[in-house]
mmCIF file of C-alpha atoms in Angstrom:
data_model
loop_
_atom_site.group_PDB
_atom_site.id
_atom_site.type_symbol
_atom_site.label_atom_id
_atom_site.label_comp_id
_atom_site.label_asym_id
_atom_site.label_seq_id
_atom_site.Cartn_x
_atom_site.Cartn_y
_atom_site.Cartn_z
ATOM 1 C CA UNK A 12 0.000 0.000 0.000
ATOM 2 C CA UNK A 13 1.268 3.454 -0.984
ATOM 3 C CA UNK A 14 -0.661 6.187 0.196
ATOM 4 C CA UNK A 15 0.274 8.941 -2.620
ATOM 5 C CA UNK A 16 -0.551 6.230 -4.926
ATOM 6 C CA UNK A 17 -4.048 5.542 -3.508
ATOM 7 C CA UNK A 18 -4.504 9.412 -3.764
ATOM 8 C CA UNK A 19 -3.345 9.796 -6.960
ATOM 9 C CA UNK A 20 -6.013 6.835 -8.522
ATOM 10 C CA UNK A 21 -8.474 8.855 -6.421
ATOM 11 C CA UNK A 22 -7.627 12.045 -7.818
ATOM 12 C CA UNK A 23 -7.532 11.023 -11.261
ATOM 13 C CA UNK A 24 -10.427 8.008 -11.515
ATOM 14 C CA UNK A 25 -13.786 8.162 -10.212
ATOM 15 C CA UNK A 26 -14.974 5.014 -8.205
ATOM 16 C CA UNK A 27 -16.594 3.653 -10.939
ATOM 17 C CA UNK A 28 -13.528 3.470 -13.187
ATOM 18 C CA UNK A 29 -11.898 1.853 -10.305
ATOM 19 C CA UNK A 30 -14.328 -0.495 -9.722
ATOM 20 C CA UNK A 31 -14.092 -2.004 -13.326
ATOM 21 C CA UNK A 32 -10.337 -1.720 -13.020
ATOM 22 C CA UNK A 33 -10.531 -3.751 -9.615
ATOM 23 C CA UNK A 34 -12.872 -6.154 -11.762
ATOM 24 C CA UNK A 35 -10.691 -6.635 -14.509
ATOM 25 C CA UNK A 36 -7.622 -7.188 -12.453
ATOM 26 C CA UNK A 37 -9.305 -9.971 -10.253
ATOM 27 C CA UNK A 38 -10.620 -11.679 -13.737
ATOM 28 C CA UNK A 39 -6.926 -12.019 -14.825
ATOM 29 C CA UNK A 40 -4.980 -13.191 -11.514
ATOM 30 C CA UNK A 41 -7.142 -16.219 -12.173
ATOM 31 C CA UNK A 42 -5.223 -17.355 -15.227
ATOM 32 C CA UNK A 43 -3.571 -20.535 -14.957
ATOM 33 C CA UNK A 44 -0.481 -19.148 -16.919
ATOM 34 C CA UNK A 45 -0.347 -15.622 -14.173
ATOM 35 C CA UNK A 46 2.848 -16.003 -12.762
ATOM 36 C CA UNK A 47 4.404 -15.703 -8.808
ATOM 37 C CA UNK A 48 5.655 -12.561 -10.376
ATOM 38 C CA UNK A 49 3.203 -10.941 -11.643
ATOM 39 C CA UNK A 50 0.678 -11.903 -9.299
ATOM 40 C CA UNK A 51 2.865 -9.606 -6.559
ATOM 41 C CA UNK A 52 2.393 -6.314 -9.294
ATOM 42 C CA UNK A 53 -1.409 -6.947 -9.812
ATOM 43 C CA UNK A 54 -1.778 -7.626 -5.700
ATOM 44 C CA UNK A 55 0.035 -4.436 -4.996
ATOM 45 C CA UNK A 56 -2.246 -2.530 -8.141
ATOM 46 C CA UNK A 57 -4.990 -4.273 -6.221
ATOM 47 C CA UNK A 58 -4.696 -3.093 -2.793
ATOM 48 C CA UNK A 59 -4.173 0.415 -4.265
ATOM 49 C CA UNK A 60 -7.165 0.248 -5.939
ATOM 50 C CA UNK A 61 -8.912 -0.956 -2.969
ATOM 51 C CA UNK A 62 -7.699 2.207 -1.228
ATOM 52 C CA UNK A 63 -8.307 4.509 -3.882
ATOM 53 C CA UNK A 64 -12.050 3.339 -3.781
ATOM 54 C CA UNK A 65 -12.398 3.324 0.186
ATOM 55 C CA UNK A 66 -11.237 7.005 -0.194
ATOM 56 C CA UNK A 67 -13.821 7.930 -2.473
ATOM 57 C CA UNK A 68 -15.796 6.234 -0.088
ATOM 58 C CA UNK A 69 -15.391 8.370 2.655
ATOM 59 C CA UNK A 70 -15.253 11.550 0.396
ATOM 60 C CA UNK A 71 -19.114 10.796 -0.385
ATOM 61 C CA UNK A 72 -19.534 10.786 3.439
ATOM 62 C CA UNK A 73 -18.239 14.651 3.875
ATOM 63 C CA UNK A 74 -14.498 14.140 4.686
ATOM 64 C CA UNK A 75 -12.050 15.971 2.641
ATOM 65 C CA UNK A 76 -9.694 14.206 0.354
ATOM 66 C CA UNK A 77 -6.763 14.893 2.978
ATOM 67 C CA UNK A 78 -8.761 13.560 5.889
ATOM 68 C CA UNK A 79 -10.359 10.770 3.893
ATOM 69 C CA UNK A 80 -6.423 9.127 2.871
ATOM 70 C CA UNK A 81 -5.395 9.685 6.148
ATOM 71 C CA UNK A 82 -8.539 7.623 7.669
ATOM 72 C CA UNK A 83 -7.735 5.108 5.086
ATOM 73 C CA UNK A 84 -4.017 4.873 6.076
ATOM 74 C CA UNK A 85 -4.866 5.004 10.215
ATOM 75 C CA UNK A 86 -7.706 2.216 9.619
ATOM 76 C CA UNK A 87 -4.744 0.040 7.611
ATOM 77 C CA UNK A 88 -1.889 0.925 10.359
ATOM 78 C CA UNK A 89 -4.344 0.084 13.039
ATOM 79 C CA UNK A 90 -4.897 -3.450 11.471
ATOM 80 C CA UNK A 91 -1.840 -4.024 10.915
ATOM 81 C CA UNK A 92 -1.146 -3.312 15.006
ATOM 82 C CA UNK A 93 -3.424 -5.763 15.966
#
């Protein structure tokens, strides 16, 4: 998980486009022929993605784009503590 990242897809994507993105990326990690490899990338791309969305998320619900990334990264760090 980077956090610019996830607030760079947010910036620049709405949550539908990330959505089909997310979509698209889960249809091809289950080829047989995806490799260790490239499974790593398209986790990373998908746990991005999965930020990116949460963070549109909580835009929707009145938080700024500032305070919605950082809720994203405390909820994430506070999982992680656990």
């Amino acid at each position: 998980m980077k956090l610019p990242v996830i607030r760079h897809l947010q910036k620049g994507a709405n949550k539908e486009q990330l959505e089909s993105t997310l979509e698209v990326l889960e249809h091809f990690v289950e080829h047989r022929s995806v490799t260790d490899e490239e499974m790593d990338v398209v986790g990373e791309l998908i746990t991005n993605i999965c930020g990116a969305i949460e963070v549109h998320n909580n835009v929707e619900q009145g938080m700024s784009g500032i305070e919605a990334a950082n809720a994203f990264a405390q909820k994430v760090m506070g999982s992680i503590d656990q």
